[in-house]
Amino acid sequence: MSETSTYTLERVFDAPRELVWKGWTEPELFARWYGPRAETVVHRADLEPGGLWLVEMRIGGYSSFQRFECAEVTPPERLVWRQSVSDADWNVVANPMLPDWPRVVLSTVTLEGGASRTRMRFTWAPHEASEAEHAAFAAAINEMGKGWEAGMQLLADILTEL
């Protein structure tokens, strides 16, 4: 097994930690920034260990489905989930456009801060992945920032608005 590649994004928001937490965990806020170039629909949002978030991203008449299985929920400081591509019935499937993409990606958000500023650290890494899945993830790391950074800018704008 190869060493796991990890995508890491750190950002400071000019908002209290509790508000940043809401941006990540309240379905109506999450849908406004997640998948910045798509319409995001949260079909289910059980925010508890073992709970499921079922998310659809619609773009150009096409839908992409994602299944998030909550592993750890510690408000307002830490959120961990296992993220997978799914079919329309929410069954985990291979990514139709990237067949070697990891079936499961471990996602972790940590928030540190006080009354006016919050430091966020987000990591994304293959979970229980094959060599081919690690390689596909590692090859895509340099491109991941574009989508995540655009989403984080939308989140910053939403936090300012709130």
PDB file of C-alpha atoms in Angstrom:
ATOM      1  CA  MET A   1       0.000   0.000   0.000  1.00  0.00           C
ATOM      2  CA  SER A   2       1.331   3.420  -0.911  1.00  0.00           C
ATOM      3  CA  GLU A   3       1.475   6.357   1.453  1.00  0.00           C
ATOM      4  CA  THR A   4      -1.858   8.172   1.589  1.00  0.00           C
ATOM      5  CA  SER A   5      -1.994  11.519  -0.164  1.00  0.00           C
ATOM      6  CA  THR A   6      -3.938  14.146   1.694  1.00  0.00           C
ATOM      7  CA  TYR A   7      -5.485  17.327   0.352  1.00  0.00           C
ATOM      8  CA  THR A   8      -5.357  20.055   3.011  1.00  0.00           C
ATOM      9  CA  LEU A   9      -7.056  23.433   2.954  1.00  0.00           C
ATOM     10  CA  GLU A  10      -6.653  25.997   5.712  1.00  0.00           C
ATOM     11  CA  ARG A  11      -8.539  29.255   5.888  1.00  0.00           C
ATOM     12  CA  VAL A  12      -9.368  31.946   8.420  1.00  0.00           C
ATOM     13  CA  PHE A  13     -12.926  33.254   8.396  1.00  0.00           C
ATOM     14  CA  ASP A  14     -13.939  36.579   9.907  1.00  0.00           C
ATOM     15  CA  ALA A  15     -16.803  34.941  11.777  1.00  0.00           C
ATOM     16  CA  PRO A  16     -17.333  33.212  15.123  1.00  0.00           C
ATOM     17  CA  ARG A  17     -16.687  29.464  15.227  1.00  0.00           C
ATOM     18  CA  GLU A  18     -20.364  28.647  15.889  1.00  0.00           C
ATOM     19  CA  LEU A  19     -21.374  30.467  12.693  1.00  0.00           C
ATOM     20  CA  VAL A  20     -18.714  28.671  10.596  1.00  0.00           C
ATOM     21  CA  TRP A  21     -19.955  25.386  12.104  1.00  0.00           C
ATOM     22  CA  LYS A  22     -23.490  26.252  10.937  1.00  0.00           C
ATOM     23  CA  GLY A  23     -22.129  26.931   7.442  1.00  0.00           C
ATOM     24  CA  TRP A  24     -20.791  23.376   7.338  1.00  0.00           C
ATOM     25  CA  THR A  25     -23.693  21.637   9.073  1.00  0.00           C
ATOM     26  CA  GLU A  26     -26.991  23.395   8.290  1.00  0.00           C
ATOM     27  CA  PRO A  27     -28.306  21.914   5.039  1.00  0.00           C
ATOM     28  CA  GLU A  28     -29.664  25.180   3.630  1.00  0.00           C
ATOM     29  CA  LEU A  29     -26.327  26.970   4.178  1.00  0.00           C
ATOM     30  CA  PHE A  30     -24.211  23.996   3.042  1.00  0.00           C
ATOM     31  CA  ALA A  31     -26.211  23.791  -0.208  1.00  0.00           C
ATOM     32  CA  ARG A  32     -25.372  27.421  -1.003  1.00  0.00           C
ATOM     33  CA  TRP A  33     -21.610  26.893  -1.132  1.00  0.00           C
ATOM     34  CA  TYR A  34     -20.932  23.177  -1.721  1.00  0.00           C
ATOM     35  CA  GLY A  35     -20.385  22.447  -5.414  1.00  0.00           C
ATOM     36  CA  PRO A  36     -19.917  26.110  -6.335  1.00  0.00           C
ATOM     37  CA  ARG A  37     -20.787  25.690 -10.016  1.00  0.00           C
ATOM     38  CA  ALA A  38     -23.719  23.347  -9.425  1.00  0.00           C
ATOM     39  CA  GLU A  39     -27.138  23.421  -7.834  1.00  0.00           C
ATOM     40  CA  THR A  40     -26.698  21.449  -4.616  1.00  0.00           C
ATOM     41  CA  VAL A  41     -29.659  19.674  -3.051  1.00  0.00           C
ATOM     42  CA  VAL A  42     -29.366  18.069   0.389  1.00  0.00           C
ATOM     43  CA  HIS A  43     -31.852  15.187   0.417  1.00  0.00           C
ATOM     44  CA  ARG A  44     -31.041  13.983   3.917  1.00  0.00           C
ATOM     45  CA  ALA A  45     -28.959  15.427   6.738  1.00  0.00           C
ATOM     46  CA  ASP A  46     -28.558  13.336   9.871  1.00  0.00           C
ATOM     47  CA  LEU A  47     -25.804  15.110  11.758  1.00  0.00           C
ATOM     48  CA  GLU A  48     -24.759  12.432  14.255  1.00  0.00           C
ATOM     49  CA  PRO A  49     -22.209   9.622  14.301  1.00  0.00           C
ATOM     50  CA  GLY A  50     -23.523   6.983  11.892  1.00  0.00           C
ATOM     51  CA  GLY A  51     -25.902   9.503  10.317  1.00  0.00           C
ATOM     52  CA  LEU A  52     -26.140  10.034   6.578  1.00  0.00           C
ATOM     53  CA  TRP A  53     -26.012  13.153   4.462  1.00  0.00           C
ATOM     54  CA  LEU A  54     -27.301  12.508   0.950  1.00  0.00           C
ATOM     55  CA  VAL A  55     -26.312  15.229  -1.502  1.00  0.00           C
ATOM     56  CA  GLU A  56     -27.171  15.743  -5.167  1.00  0.00           C
ATOM     57  CA  MET A  57     -25.268  18.172  -7.366  1.00  0.00           C
ATOM     58  CA  ARG A  58     -27.096  19.190 -10.547  1.00  0.00           C
ATOM     59  CA  ILE A  59     -25.270  20.758 -13.459  1.00  0.00           C
ATOM     60  CA  GLY A  60     -26.257  20.971 -17.105  1.00  0.00           C
ATOM     61  CA  GLY A  61     -29.093  18.449 -16.865  1.00  0.00           C
ATOM     62  CA  TYR A  62     -26.840  15.907 -15.138  1.00  0.00           C
ATOM     63  CA  SER A  63     -26.979  14.856 -11.485  1.00  0.00           C
ATOM     64  CA  SER A  64     -24.080  13.628  -9.384  1.00  0.00           C
ATOM     65  CA  PHE A  65     -24.940  11.915  -6.112  1.00  0.00           C
ATOM     66  CA  GLN A  66     -22.776  11.808  -2.979  1.00  0.00           C
ATOM     67  CA  ARG A  67     -23.206   9.935   0.253  1.00  0.00           C
ATOM     68  CA  PHE A  68     -21.613  11.270   3.446  1.00  0.00           C
ATOM     69  CA  GLU A  69     -21.481   8.944   6.455  1.00  0.00           C
ATOM     70  CA  CYS A  70     -20.843  10.922   9.641  1.00  0.00           C
ATOM     71  CA  ALA A  71     -18.099   9.389  11.760  1.00  0.00           C
ATOM     72  CA  GLU A  72     -17.548  12.117  14.349  1.00  0.00           C
ATOM     73  CA  VAL A  73     -19.612  15.176  15.243  1.00  0.00           C
ATOM     74  CA  THR A  74     -18.191  17.453  17.957  1.00  0.00           C
ATOM     75  CA  PRO A  75     -19.904  20.873  17.741  1.00  0.00           C
ATOM     76  CA  PRO A  76     -18.559  23.414  17.055  1.00  0.00           C
ATOM     77  CA  GLU A  77     -15.012  22.107  16.611  1.00  0.00           C
ATOM     78  CA  ARG A  78     -14.759  18.878  14.607  1.00  0.00           C
ATOM     79  CA  LEU A  79     -16.674  17.068  11.898  1.00  0.00           C
ATOM     80  CA  VAL A  80     -15.495  13.833  10.259  1.00  0.00           C
ATOM     81  CA  TRP A  81     -17.279  11.919   7.513  1.00  0.00           C
ATOM     82  CA  ARG A  82     -16.649   9.236   4.890  1.00  0.00           C
ATOM     83  CA  GLN A  83     -17.653  10.530   1.464  1.00  0.00           C
ATOM     84  CA  SER A  84     -18.522   8.373  -1.551  1.00  0.00           C
ATOM     85  CA  VAL A  85     -19.991   8.725  -5.009  1.00  0.00           C
ATOM     86  CA  SER A  86     -23.394   7.054  -5.090  1.00  0.00           C
ATOM     87  CA  ASP A  87     -26.141   6.159  -7.511  1.00  0.00           C
ATOM     88  CA  ALA A  88     -29.596   7.756  -7.368  1.00  0.00           C
ATOM     89  CA  ASP A  89     -30.604   5.156  -4.745  1.00  0.00           C
ATOM     90  CA  TRP A  90     -27.669   6.247  -2.530  1.00  0.00           C
ATOM     91  CA  ASN A  91     -25.655   3.036  -2.992  1.00  0.00           C
ATOM     92  CA  VAL A  92     -21.874   3.562  -3.082  1.00  0.00           C
ATOM     93  CA  VAL A  93     -20.596   3.166  -6.660  1.00  0.00           C
ATOM     94  CA  ALA A  94     -17.402   3.781  -8.605  1.00  0.00           C
ATOM     95  CA  ASN A  95     -17.021   7.290  -9.960  1.00  0.00           C
ATOM     96  CA  PRO A  96     -18.392   7.016 -13.534  1.00  0.00           C
ATOM     97  CA  MET A  97     -15.913   9.587 -14.863  1.00  0.00           C
ATOM     98  CA  LEU A  98     -12.879   8.470 -12.826  1.00  0.00           C
ATOM     99  CA  PRO A  99     -13.063   4.693 -12.328  1.00  0.00           C
ATOM    100  CA  ASP A 100      -9.916   4.644 -10.145  1.00  0.00           C
ATOM    101  CA  TRP A 101     -11.176   7.401  -7.842  1.00  0.00           C
ATOM    102  CA  PRO A 102     -11.268   6.197  -4.185  1.00  0.00           C
ATOM    103  CA  ARG A 103     -14.596   4.591  -3.287  1.00  0.00           C
ATOM    104  CA  VAL A 104     -14.355   6.337   0.087  1.00  0.00           C
ATOM    105  CA  VAL A 105     -12.645   9.625   0.958  1.00  0.00           C
ATOM    106  CA  LEU A 106     -12.196  10.570   4.608  1.00  0.00           C
ATOM    107  CA  SER A 107     -13.107  14.220   5.189  1.00  0.00           C
ATOM    108  CA  THR A 108     -12.219  16.137   8.354  1.00  0.00           C
ATOM    109  CA  VAL A 109     -13.075  19.713   9.295  1.00  0.00           C
ATOM    110  CA  THR A 110     -11.614  21.285  12.430  1.00  0.00           C
ATOM    111  CA  LEU A 111     -12.526  24.760  13.638  1.00  0.00           C
ATOM    112  CA  GLU A 112     -10.547  26.822  16.146  1.00  0.00           C
ATOM    113  CA  GLY A 113     -11.381  30.325  17.134  1.00  0.00           C
ATOM    114  CA  GLY A 114     -13.084  32.859  19.243  1.00  0.00           C
ATOM    115  CA  ALA A 115     -15.786  35.471  19.030  1.00  0.00           C
ATOM    116  CA  SER A 116     -14.773  37.057  15.722  1.00  0.00           C
ATOM    117  CA  ARG A 117     -12.343  34.816  13.783  1.00  0.00           C
ATOM    118  CA  THR A 118     -12.198  31.113  13.061  1.00  0.00           C
ATOM    119  CA  ARG A 119      -9.346  29.044  11.674  1.00  0.00           C
ATOM    120  CA  MET A 120     -10.631  26.143   9.599  1.00  0.00           C
ATOM    121  CA  ARG A 121      -8.584  23.130   8.568  1.00  0.00           C
ATOM    122  CA  PHE A 122     -10.094  20.736   6.044  1.00  0.00           C
ATOM    123  CA  THR A 123      -8.441  17.480   5.013  1.00  0.00           C
ATOM    124  CA  TRP A 124      -9.506  14.982   2.392  1.00  0.00           C
ATOM    125  CA  ALA A 125      -7.765  11.609   1.992  1.00  0.00           C
ATOM    126  CA  PRO A 126      -8.451   8.178   0.461  1.00  0.00           C
ATOM    127  CA  HIS A 127      -9.876   5.773   3.043  1.00  0.00           C
ATOM    128  CA  GLU A 128      -9.110   2.046   2.893  1.00  0.00           C
ATOM    129  CA  ALA A 129      -8.074   2.587  -0.721  1.00  0.00           C
ATOM    130  CA  SER A 130      -6.233   0.510  -3.318  1.00  0.00           C
ATOM    131  CA  GLU A 131      -2.909   1.506  -4.906  1.00  0.00           C
ATOM    132  CA  ALA A 132      -4.795   2.682  -8.017  1.00  0.00           C
ATOM    133  CA  GLU A 133      -7.168   4.777  -5.895  1.00  0.00           C
ATOM    134  CA  HIS A 134      -4.258   6.390  -4.032  1.00  0.00           C
ATOM    135  CA  ALA A 135      -2.582   7.164  -7.360  1.00  0.00           C
ATOM    136  CA  ALA A 136      -5.755   8.697  -8.869  1.00  0.00           C
ATOM    137  CA  PHE A 137      -6.262  10.853  -5.775  1.00  0.00           C
ATOM    138  CA  ALA A 138      -2.605  11.978  -5.707  1.00  0.00           C
ATOM    139  CA  ALA A 139      -2.760  12.872  -9.406  1.00  0.00           C
ATOM    140  CA  ALA A 140      -5.792  15.112  -8.783  1.00  0.00           C
ATOM    141  CA  ILE A 141      -4.568  16.944  -5.661  1.00  0.00           C
ATOM    142  CA  ASN A 142      -3.265  20.001  -7.529  1.00  0.00           C
ATOM    143  CA  GLU A 143      -6.666  20.518  -9.185  1.00  0.00           C
ATOM    144  CA  MET A 144      -8.801  19.989  -6.053  1.00  0.00           C
ATOM    145  CA  GLY A 145      -8.094  23.448  -4.711  1.00  0.00           C
ATOM    146  CA  LYS A 146     -10.025  25.176  -7.481  1.00  0.00           C
ATOM    147  CA  GLY A 147     -13.390  23.789  -6.414  1.00  0.00           C
ATOM    148  CA  TRP A 148     -12.750  23.829  -2.681  1.00  0.00           C
ATOM    149  CA  GLU A 149     -11.343  27.387  -2.759  1.00  0.00           C
ATOM    150  CA  ALA A 150     -14.353  28.611  -4.757  1.00  0.00           C
ATOM    151  CA  GLY A 151     -16.660  26.946  -2.222  1.00  0.00           C
ATOM    152  CA  MET A 152     -14.778  28.498   0.699  1.00  0.00           C
ATOM    153  CA  GLN A 153     -15.100  31.954  -0.882  1.00  0.00           C
ATOM    154  CA  LEU A 154     -18.854  31.418  -1.187  1.00  0.00           C
ATOM    155  CA  LEU A 155     -18.937  30.281   2.450  1.00  0.00           C
ATOM    156  CA  ALA A 156     -17.005  33.416   3.497  1.00  0.00           C
ATOM    157  CA  ASP A 157     -19.536  35.559   1.621  1.00  0.00           C
ATOM    158  CA  ILE A 158     -22.445  33.734   3.297  1.00  0.00           C
ATOM    159  CA  LEU A 159     -20.853  34.206   6.746  1.00  0.00           C
ATOM    160  CA  THR A 160     -20.432  37.940   6.060  1.00  0.00           C
ATOM    161  CA  GLU A 161     -24.081  38.135   4.985  1.00  0.00           C
ATOM    162  CA  LEU A 162     -25.205  36.393   8.189  1.00  0.00           C
TER     163      LEU A 162
END
